[in-house]
Coordinates of C-alpha atoms in Angstrom, one line a residue:
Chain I
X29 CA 35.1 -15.2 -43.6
X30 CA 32.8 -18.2 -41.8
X31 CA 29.6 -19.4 -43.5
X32 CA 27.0 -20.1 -41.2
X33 CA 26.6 -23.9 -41.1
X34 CA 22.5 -24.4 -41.7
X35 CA 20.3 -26.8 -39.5
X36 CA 18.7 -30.1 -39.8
X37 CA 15.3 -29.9 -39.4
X38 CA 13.5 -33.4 -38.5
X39 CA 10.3 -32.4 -40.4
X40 CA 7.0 -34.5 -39.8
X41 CA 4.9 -35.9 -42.8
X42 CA 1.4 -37.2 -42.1
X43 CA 0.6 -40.5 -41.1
X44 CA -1.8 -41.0 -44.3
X45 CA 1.2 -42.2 -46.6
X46 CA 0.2 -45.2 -48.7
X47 CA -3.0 -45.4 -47.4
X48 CA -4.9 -44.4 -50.8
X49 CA -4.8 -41.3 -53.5
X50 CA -8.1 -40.0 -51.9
X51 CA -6.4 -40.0 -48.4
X52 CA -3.3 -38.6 -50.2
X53 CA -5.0 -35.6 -51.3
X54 CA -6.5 -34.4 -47.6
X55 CA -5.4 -30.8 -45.9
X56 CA -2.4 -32.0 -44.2
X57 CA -3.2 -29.0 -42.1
X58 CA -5.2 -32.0 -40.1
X59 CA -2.0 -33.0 -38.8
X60 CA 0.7 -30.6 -39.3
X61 CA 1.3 -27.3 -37.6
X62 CA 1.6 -24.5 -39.6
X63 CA 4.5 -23.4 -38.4
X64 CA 5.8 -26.7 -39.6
X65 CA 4.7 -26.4 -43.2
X66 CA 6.1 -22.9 -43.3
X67 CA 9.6 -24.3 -42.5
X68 CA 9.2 -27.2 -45.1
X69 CA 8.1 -24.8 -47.9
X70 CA 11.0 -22.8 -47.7
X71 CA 13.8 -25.3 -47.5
X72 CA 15.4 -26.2 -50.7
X73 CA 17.6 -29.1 -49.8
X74 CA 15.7 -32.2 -48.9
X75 CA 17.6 -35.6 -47.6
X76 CA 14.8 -38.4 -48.0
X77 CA 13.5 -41.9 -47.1
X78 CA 12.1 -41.7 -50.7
X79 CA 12.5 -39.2 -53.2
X80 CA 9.1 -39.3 -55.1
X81 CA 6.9 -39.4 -51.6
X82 CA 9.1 -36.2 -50.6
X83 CA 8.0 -34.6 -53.7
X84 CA 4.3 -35.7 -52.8
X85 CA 4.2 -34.5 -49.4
X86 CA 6.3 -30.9 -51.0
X87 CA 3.3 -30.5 -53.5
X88 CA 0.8 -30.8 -50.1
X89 CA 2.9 -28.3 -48.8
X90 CA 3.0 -26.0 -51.5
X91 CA -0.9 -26.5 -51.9
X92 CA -1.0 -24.6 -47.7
X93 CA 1.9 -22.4 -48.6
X94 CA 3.8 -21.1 -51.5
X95 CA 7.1 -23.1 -52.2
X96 CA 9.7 -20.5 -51.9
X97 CA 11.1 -22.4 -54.6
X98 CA 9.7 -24.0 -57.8
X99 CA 9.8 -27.9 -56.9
X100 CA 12.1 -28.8 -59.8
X101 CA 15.2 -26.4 -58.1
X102 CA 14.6 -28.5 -55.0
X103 CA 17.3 -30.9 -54.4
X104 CA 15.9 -33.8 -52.8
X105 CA 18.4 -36.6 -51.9
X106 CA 17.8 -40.2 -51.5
X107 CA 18.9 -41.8 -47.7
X108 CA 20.8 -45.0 -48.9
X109 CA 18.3 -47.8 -48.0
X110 CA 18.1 -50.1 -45.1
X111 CA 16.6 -53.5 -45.4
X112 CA 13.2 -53.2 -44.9
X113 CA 11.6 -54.1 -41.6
X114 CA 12.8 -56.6 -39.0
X115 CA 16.4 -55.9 -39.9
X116 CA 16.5 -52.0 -40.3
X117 CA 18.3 -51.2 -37.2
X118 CA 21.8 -49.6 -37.6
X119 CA 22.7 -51.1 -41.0
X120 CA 23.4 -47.1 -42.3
X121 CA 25.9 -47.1 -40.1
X122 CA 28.7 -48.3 -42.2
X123 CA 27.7 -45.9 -44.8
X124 CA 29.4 -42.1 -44.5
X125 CA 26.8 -40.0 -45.1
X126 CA 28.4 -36.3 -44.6
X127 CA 28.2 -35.9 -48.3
X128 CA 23.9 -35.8 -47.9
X129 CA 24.7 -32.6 -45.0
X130 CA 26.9 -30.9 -47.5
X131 CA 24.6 -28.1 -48.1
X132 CA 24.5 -27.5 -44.4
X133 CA 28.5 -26.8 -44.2
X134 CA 27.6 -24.4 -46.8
X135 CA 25.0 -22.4 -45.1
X136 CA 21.6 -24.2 -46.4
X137 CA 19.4 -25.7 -44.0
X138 CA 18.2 -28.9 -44.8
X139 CA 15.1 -31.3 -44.5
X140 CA 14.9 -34.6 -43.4
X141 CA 11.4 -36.7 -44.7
X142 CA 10.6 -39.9 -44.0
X143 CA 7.6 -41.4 -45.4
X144 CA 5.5 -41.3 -42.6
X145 CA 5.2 -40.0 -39.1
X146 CA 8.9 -38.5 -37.2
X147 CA 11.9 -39.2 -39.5
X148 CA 14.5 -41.1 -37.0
X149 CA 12.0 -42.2 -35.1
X150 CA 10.8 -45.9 -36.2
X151 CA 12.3 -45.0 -39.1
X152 CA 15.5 -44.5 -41.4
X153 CA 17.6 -41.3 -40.2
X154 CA 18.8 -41.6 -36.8
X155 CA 22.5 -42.4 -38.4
X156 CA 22.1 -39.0 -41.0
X157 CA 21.4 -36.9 -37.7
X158 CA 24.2 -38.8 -35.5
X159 CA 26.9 -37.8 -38.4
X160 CA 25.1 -33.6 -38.2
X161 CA 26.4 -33.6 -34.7
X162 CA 29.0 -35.1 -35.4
X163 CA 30.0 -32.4 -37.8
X164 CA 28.4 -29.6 -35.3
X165 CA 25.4 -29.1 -37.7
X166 CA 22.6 -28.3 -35.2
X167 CA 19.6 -30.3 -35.1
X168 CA 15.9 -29.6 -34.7
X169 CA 13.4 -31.3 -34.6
X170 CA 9.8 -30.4 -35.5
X171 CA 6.5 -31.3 -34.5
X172 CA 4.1 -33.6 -35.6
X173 CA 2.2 -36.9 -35.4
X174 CA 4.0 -40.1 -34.0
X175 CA 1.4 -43.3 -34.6
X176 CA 3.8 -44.7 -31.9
X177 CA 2.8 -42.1 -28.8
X178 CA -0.4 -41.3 -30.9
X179 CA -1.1 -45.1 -30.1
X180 CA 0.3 -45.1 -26.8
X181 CA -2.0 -42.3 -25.3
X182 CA -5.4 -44.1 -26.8
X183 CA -4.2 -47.5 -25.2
X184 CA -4.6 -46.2 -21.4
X185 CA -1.7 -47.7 -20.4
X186 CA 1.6 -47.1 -18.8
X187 CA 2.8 -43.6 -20.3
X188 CA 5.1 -43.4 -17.2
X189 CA 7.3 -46.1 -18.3
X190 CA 7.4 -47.4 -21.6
X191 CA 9.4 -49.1 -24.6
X192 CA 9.0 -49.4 -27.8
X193 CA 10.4 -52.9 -29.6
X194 CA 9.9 -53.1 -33.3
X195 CA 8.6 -55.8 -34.6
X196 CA 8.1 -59.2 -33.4
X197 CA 9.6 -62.8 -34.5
X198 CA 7.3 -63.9 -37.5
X199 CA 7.8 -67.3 -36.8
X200 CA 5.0 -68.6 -34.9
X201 CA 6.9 -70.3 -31.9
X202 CA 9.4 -67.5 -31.4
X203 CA 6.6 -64.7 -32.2
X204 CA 5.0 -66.2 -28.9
X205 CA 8.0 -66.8 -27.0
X206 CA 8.8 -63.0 -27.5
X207 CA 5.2 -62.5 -26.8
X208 CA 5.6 -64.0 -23.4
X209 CA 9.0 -62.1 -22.6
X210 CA 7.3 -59.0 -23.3
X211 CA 4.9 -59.7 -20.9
X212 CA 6.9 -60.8 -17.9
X213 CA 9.0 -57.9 -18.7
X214 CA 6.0 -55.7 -18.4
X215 CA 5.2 -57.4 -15.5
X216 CA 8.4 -57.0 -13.7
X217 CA 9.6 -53.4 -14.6
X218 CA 5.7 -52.3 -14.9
X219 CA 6.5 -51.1 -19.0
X220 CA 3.9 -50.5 -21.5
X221 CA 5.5 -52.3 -24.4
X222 CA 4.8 -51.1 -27.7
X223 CA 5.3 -52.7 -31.4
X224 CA 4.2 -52.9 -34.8
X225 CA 4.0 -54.8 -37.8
X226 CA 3.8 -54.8 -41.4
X227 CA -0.1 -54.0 -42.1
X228 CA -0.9 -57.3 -44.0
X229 CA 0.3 -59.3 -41.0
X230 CA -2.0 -57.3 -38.6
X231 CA -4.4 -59.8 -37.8
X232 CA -1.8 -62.5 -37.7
X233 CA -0.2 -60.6 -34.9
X234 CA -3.0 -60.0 -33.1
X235 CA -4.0 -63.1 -33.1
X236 CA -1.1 -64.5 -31.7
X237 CA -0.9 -61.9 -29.1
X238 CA -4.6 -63.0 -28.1
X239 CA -3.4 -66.4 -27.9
X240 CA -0.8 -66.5 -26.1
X241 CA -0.8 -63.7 -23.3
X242 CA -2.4 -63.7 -20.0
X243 CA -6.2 -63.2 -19.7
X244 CA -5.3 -60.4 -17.3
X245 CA -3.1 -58.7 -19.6
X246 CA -4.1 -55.5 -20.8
X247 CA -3.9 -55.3 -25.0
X248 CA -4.3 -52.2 -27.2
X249 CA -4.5 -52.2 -31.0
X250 CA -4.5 -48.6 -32.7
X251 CA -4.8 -48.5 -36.3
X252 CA -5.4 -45.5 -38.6
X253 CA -4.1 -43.4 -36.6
X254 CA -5.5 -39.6 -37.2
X255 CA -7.6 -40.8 -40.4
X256 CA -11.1 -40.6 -39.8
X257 CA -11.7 -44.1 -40.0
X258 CA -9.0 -45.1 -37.4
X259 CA -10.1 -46.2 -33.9
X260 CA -8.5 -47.9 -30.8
X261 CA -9.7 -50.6 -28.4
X262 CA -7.9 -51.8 -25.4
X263 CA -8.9 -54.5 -23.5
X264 CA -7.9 -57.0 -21.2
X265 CA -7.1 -61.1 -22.8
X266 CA -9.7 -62.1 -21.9
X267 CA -12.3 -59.7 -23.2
X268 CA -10.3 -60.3 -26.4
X269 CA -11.0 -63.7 -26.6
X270 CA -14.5 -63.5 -25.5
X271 CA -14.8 -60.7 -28.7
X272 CA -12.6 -61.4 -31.3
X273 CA -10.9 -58.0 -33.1
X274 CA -10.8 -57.5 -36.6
X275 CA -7.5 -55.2 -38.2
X276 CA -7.4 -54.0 -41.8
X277 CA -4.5 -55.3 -43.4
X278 CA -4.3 -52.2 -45.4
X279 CA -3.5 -49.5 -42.3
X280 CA -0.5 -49.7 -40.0
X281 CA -1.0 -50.4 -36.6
X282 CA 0.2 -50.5 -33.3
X283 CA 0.3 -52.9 -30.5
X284 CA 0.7 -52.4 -26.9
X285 CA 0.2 -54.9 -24.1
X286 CA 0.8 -54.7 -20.4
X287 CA 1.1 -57.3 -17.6
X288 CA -1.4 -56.7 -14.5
X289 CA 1.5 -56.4 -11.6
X290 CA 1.7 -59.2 -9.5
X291 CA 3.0 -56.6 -6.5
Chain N
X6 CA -34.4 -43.8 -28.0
X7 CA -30.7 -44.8 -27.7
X8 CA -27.9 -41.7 -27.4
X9 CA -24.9 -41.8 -29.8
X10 CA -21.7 -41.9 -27.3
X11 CA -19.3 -39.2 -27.5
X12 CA -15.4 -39.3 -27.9
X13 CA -12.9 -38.6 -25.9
X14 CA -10.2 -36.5 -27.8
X15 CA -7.1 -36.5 -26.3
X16 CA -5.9 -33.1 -27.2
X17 CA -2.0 -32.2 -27.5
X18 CA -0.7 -29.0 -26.0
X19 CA 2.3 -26.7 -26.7
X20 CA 5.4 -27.8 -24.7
X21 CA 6.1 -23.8 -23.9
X22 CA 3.8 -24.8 -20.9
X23 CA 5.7 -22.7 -17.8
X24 CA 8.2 -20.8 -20.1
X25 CA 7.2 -17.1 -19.1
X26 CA 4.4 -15.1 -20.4
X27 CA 5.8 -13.9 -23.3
X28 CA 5.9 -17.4 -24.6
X29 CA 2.6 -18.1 -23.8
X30 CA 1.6 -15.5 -25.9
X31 CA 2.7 -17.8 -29.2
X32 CA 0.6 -18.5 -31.8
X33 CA 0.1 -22.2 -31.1
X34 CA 0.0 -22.7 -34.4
X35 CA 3.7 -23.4 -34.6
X36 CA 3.3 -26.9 -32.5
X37 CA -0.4 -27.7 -33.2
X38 CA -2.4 -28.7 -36.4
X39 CA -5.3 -26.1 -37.9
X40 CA -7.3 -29.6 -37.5
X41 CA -6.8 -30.3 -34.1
X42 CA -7.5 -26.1 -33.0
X43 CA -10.4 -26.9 -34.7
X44 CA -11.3 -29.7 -32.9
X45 CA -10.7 -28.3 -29.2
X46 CA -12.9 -24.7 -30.7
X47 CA -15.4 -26.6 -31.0
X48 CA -15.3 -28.6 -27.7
X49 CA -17.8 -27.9 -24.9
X50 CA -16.8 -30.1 -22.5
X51 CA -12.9 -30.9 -20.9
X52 CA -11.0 -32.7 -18.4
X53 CA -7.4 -31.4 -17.7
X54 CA -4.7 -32.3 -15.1
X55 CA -5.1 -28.0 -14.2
X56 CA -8.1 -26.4 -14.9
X57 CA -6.1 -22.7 -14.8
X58 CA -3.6 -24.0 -17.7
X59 CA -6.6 -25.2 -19.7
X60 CA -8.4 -21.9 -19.5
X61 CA -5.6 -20.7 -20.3
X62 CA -5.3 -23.2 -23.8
X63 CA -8.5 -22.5 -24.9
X64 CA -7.6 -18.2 -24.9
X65 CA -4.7 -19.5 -27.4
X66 CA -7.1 -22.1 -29.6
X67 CA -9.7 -19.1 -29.4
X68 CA -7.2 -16.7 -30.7
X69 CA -6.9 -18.7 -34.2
X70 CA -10.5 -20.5 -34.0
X71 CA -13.5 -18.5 -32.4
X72 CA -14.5 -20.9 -29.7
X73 CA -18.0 -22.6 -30.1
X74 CA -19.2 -21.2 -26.9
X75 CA -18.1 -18.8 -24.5
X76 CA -15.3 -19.1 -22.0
X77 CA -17.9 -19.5 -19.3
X78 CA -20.0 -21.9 -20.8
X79 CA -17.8 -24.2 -21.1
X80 CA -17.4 -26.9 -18.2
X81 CA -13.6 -28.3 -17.5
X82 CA -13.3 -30.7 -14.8
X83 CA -9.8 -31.8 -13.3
X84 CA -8.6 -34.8 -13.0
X85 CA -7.2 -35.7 -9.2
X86 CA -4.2 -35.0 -8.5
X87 CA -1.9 -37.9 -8.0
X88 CA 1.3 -37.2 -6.4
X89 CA 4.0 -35.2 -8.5
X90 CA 7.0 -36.6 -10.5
X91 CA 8.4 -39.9 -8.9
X92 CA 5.4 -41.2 -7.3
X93 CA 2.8 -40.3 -9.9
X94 CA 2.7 -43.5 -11.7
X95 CA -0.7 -45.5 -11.6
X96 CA -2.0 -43.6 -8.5
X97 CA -5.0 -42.4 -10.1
X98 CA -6.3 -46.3 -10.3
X99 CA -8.0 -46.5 -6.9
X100 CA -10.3 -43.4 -7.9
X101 CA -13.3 -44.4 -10.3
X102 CA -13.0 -41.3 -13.2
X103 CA -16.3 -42.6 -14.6
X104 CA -17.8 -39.4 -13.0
X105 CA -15.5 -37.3 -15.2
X106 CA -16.9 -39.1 -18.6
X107 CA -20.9 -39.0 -17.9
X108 CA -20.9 -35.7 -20.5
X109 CA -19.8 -38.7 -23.0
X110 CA -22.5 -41.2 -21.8
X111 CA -24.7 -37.9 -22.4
X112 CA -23.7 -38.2 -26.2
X113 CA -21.0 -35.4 -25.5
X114 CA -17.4 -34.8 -27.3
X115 CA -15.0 -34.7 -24.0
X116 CA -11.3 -33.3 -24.4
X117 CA -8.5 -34.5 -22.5
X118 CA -5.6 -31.9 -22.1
X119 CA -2.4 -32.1 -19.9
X120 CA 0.0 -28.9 -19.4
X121 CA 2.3 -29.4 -22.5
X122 CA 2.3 -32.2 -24.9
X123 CA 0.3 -35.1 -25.2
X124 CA -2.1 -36.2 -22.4
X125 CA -2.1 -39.6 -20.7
X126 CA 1.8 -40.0 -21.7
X127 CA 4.3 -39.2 -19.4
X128 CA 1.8 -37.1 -17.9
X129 CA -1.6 -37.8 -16.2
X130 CA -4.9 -39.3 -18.0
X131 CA -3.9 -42.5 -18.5
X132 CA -6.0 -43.4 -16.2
X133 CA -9.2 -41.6 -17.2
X134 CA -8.4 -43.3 -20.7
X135 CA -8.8 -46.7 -19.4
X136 CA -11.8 -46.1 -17.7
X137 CA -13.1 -44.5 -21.4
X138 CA -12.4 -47.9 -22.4
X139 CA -14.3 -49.5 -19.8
X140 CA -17.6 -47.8 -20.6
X141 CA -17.4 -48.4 -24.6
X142 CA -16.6 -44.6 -25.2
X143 CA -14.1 -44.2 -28.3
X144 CA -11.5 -42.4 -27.6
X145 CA -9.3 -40.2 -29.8
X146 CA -5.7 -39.1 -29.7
X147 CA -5.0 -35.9 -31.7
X148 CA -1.5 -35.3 -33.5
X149 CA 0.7 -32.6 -31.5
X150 CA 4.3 -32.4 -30.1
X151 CA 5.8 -35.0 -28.1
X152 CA 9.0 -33.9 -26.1
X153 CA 9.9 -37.7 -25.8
X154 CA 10.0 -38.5 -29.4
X155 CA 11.2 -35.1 -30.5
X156 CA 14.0 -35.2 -28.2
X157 CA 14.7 -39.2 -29.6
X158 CA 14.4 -37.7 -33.0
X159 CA 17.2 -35.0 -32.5
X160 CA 19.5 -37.2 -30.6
X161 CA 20.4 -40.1 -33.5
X162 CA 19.9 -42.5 -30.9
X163 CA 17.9 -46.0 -31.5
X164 CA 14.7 -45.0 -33.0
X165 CA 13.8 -49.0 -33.5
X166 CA 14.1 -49.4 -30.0
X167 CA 14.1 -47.8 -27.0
X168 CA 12.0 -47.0 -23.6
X169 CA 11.1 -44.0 -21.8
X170 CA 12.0 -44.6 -17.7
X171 CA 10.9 -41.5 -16.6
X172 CA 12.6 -39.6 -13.4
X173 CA 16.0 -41.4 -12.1
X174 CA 16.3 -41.4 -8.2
X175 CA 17.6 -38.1 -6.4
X176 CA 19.9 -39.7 -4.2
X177 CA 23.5 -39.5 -5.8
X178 CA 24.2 -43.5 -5.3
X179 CA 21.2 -44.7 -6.3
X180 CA 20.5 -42.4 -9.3
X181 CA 25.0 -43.3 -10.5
X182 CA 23.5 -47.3 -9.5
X183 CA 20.3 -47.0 -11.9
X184 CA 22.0 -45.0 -14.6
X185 CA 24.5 -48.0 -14.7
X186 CA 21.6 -50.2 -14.9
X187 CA 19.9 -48.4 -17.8
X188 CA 23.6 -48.2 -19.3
X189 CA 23.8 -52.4 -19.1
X190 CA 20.1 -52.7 -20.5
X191 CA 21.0 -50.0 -23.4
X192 CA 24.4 -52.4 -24.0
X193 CA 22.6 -55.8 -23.7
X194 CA 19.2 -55.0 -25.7
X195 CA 20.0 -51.6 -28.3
X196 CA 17.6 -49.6 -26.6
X197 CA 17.8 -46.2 -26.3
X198 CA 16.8 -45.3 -22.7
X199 CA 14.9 -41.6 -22.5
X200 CA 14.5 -39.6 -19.2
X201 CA 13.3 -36.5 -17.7
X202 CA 13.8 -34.5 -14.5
X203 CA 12.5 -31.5 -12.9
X204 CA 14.0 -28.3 -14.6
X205 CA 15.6 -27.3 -11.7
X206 CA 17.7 -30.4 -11.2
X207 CA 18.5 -30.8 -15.0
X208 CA 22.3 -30.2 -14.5
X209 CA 22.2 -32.5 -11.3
X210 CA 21.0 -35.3 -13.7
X211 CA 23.3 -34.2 -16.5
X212 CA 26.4 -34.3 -14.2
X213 CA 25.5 -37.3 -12.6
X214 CA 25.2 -38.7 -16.1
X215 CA 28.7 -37.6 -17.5
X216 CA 30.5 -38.9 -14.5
X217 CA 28.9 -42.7 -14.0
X218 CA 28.6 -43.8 -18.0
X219 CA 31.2 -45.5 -20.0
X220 CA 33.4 -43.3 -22.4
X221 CA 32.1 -44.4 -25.3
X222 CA 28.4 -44.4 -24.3
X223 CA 26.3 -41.9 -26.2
X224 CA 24.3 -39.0 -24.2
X225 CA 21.5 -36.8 -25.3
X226 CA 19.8 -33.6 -23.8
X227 CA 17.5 -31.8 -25.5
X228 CA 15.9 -28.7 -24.2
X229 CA 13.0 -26.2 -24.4
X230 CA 11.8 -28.4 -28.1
X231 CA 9.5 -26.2 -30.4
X232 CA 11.1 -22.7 -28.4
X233 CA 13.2 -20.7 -30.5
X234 CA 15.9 -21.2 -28.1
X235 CA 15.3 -25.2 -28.0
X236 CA 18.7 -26.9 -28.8
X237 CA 20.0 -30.8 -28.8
X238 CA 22.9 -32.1 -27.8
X239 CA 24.4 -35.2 -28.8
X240 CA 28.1 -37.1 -28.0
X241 CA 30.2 -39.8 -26.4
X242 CA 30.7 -39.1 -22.8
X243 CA 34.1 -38.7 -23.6
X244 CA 33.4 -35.6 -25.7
X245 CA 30.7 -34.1 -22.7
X246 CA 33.7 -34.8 -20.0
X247 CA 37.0 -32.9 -22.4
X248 CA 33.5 -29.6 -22.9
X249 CA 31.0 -29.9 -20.3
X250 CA 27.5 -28.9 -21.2
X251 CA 25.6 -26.5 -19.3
X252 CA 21.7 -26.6 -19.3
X253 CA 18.9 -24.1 -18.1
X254 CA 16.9 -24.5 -15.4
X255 CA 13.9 -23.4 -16.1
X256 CA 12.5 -25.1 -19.5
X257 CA 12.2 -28.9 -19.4
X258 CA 15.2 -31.2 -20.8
X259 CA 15.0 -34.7 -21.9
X260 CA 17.8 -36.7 -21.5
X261 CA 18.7 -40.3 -23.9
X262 CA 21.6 -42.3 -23.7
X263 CA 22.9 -45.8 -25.4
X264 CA 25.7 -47.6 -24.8
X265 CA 27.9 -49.4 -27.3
X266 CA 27.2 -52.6 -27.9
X267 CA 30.5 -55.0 -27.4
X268 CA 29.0 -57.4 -30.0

């Protein structure tokens, strides 16, 4: 007799994480489907950026729809953890981590959380779904709010062509040489690039974005994304410099810049 | 007497856009937040790249949240039309959209809707967006489904960096030659490269695709995300050339692919 291998299922969490208990407590049926918090509340294995925020965003879930199961027969395991930040990329890799898709090679679909936004996407959990198909454990992905195309859509620019880069250099002289790449990049292939930092160093980034592009090229600053309080300008340089920008260091953001084409 | 500016909300759509009737027939709440239905119910004005599919959006939001006014009552303008797939990009520049946004000037909420997905990326409105920026009206991106990130999501490829291309030429040299390109720029700088294609040629691009990249590069498709029948594929080239994949024609694919890096 074959067991039915279960599915991954890629499961959005609202973009409100860390931004404040009152936040915490809002209807995440702001931002999520309900299709997509039926599916969470009636999975019962869990693989997760962080454990305790997957129970959070579970008892939002439960608070929309029933948990099929009480939350302490939920198996919720941890993603082993990355550094943080600039150096996140592709570290996991060296790690096996068939043992956290276990449950699927026994039948039991499982949920992946990170702690905001698409898991795998910006994220840890792009090596946990390489190893599912690896191990023909289909994939799905449901969906919900990404601050990254959220952002992107609100800037005006380029959402024909388009990269997203991480973070940029936090020294100041190779921040603004990486600054200036981006830009002739833009300019050459026509891109919208995209980044982001951590939210304390919001301003500092902006800043040095201000300073050191183009006045003709166009910069968009998102932040808050889907909270009320979040808002999006986009302006050319030089309309930047004339009227400075304030970011809360509090929120995450996102940047996006593009060159004018010299074509 | 000054008048309080309204928003622009751009307004996310289900990606079963052109999938057959009985699809359309969903309940759109399994791709699109109570919050956001709310939202659009309540809109009275709309610009959309086809007025038809947006009549057609607000019978579905209707269907879960009585709209605020009737059907008839409520004014959708389309955007121009800028050339189809390929040639689409930036088009829409040399036409001044501030017409589109007076209701906002008015003081009136205006929603921005596309076919499927998100407006203004990969998709028209980026244009109308900019010009929103231009006249100091706020604009508003709503969470929904994003095919892009959805299919980056279920493929385990690069979620700290990649770029979205768009269409690949037709011709069979020059789409092998770019693929090759996009396969150097994936091995040279980590990024995952996304693309898309017209439904009918999906296996045209997917063939093209498993012949021209290296063995060991990686190569996503993902299609019909948030259907039922949506699935995502995800291998070395090596594995697609020894058990070939075969796609539909008819629902929308998006294709990723990464190369190795030789570091």
């Amino acid at each position: 007799m074959t067991v039915a291998v279960g599915r991954l299922f890629l499961v959005p969490t609202p973009l409100d994480f860390g931004v404040g208990d009152a936040l915490a407590a809002a209807d995440i049926q702001e931002s999520l489907p309900l299709g997509v918090i039926r599916q969470a509340a009636g999975l019962s294995h869990w693989v997760a950026e962080n454990a305790r925020s997957a129970r959070a965003f579970l008892k939002r879930v439960g608070a929309i729809v029933p948990l099929a199961q009480p939350m302490q027969a939920i198996h919720i395991a941890e993603l082993p953890r990355p550094p943080k930040g600039r150096e996140a990329g592709g570290r996991l890799a060296a790690i096996d981590l068939a043992p956290l898709l276990a449950p699927a090679l026994q039948g039991l679909d499982i949920g992946l959380v990170s702690e905001a936004g698409l898991p795998a996407v910006a994220d840890p959990g792009a090596a946990l779904v390489r190893r599912a198909h690896e191990l023909g454990i289909p994939v799905t992905p449901l969906p919900g709010a990404s601050a990254l195309l959220l952002a992107l859509a609100a800037s005006g620019l380029n959402g024909q062509a388009f990269a997203f880069v991480g973070y940029l250099p936090q020294e100041a002289g190779a921040r603004a040489a990486r600054a200036r790449e981006l830009e002739a990049l833009s300019r050459r292939n026509g891109q919208a690039q995209l980044m982001i930092e951590t939210p304390y160093r919001n301003q500092a980034l902006l800043d040095a974005l201000v300073a050191t592009l183009q006045p003709t090229t166009r910069l968009a600053a998102s932040c808050g994304l889907t909270l009320a309080s979040g808002w999006t300008r986009s302006d050319a340089v030089s309309t930047w410099r004339a009227r400075p920008g304030r970011l809360p260091t509090d929120v995450p953001a996102v940047f996006a810049l593009q060159a004018e084409r010299t074509a």
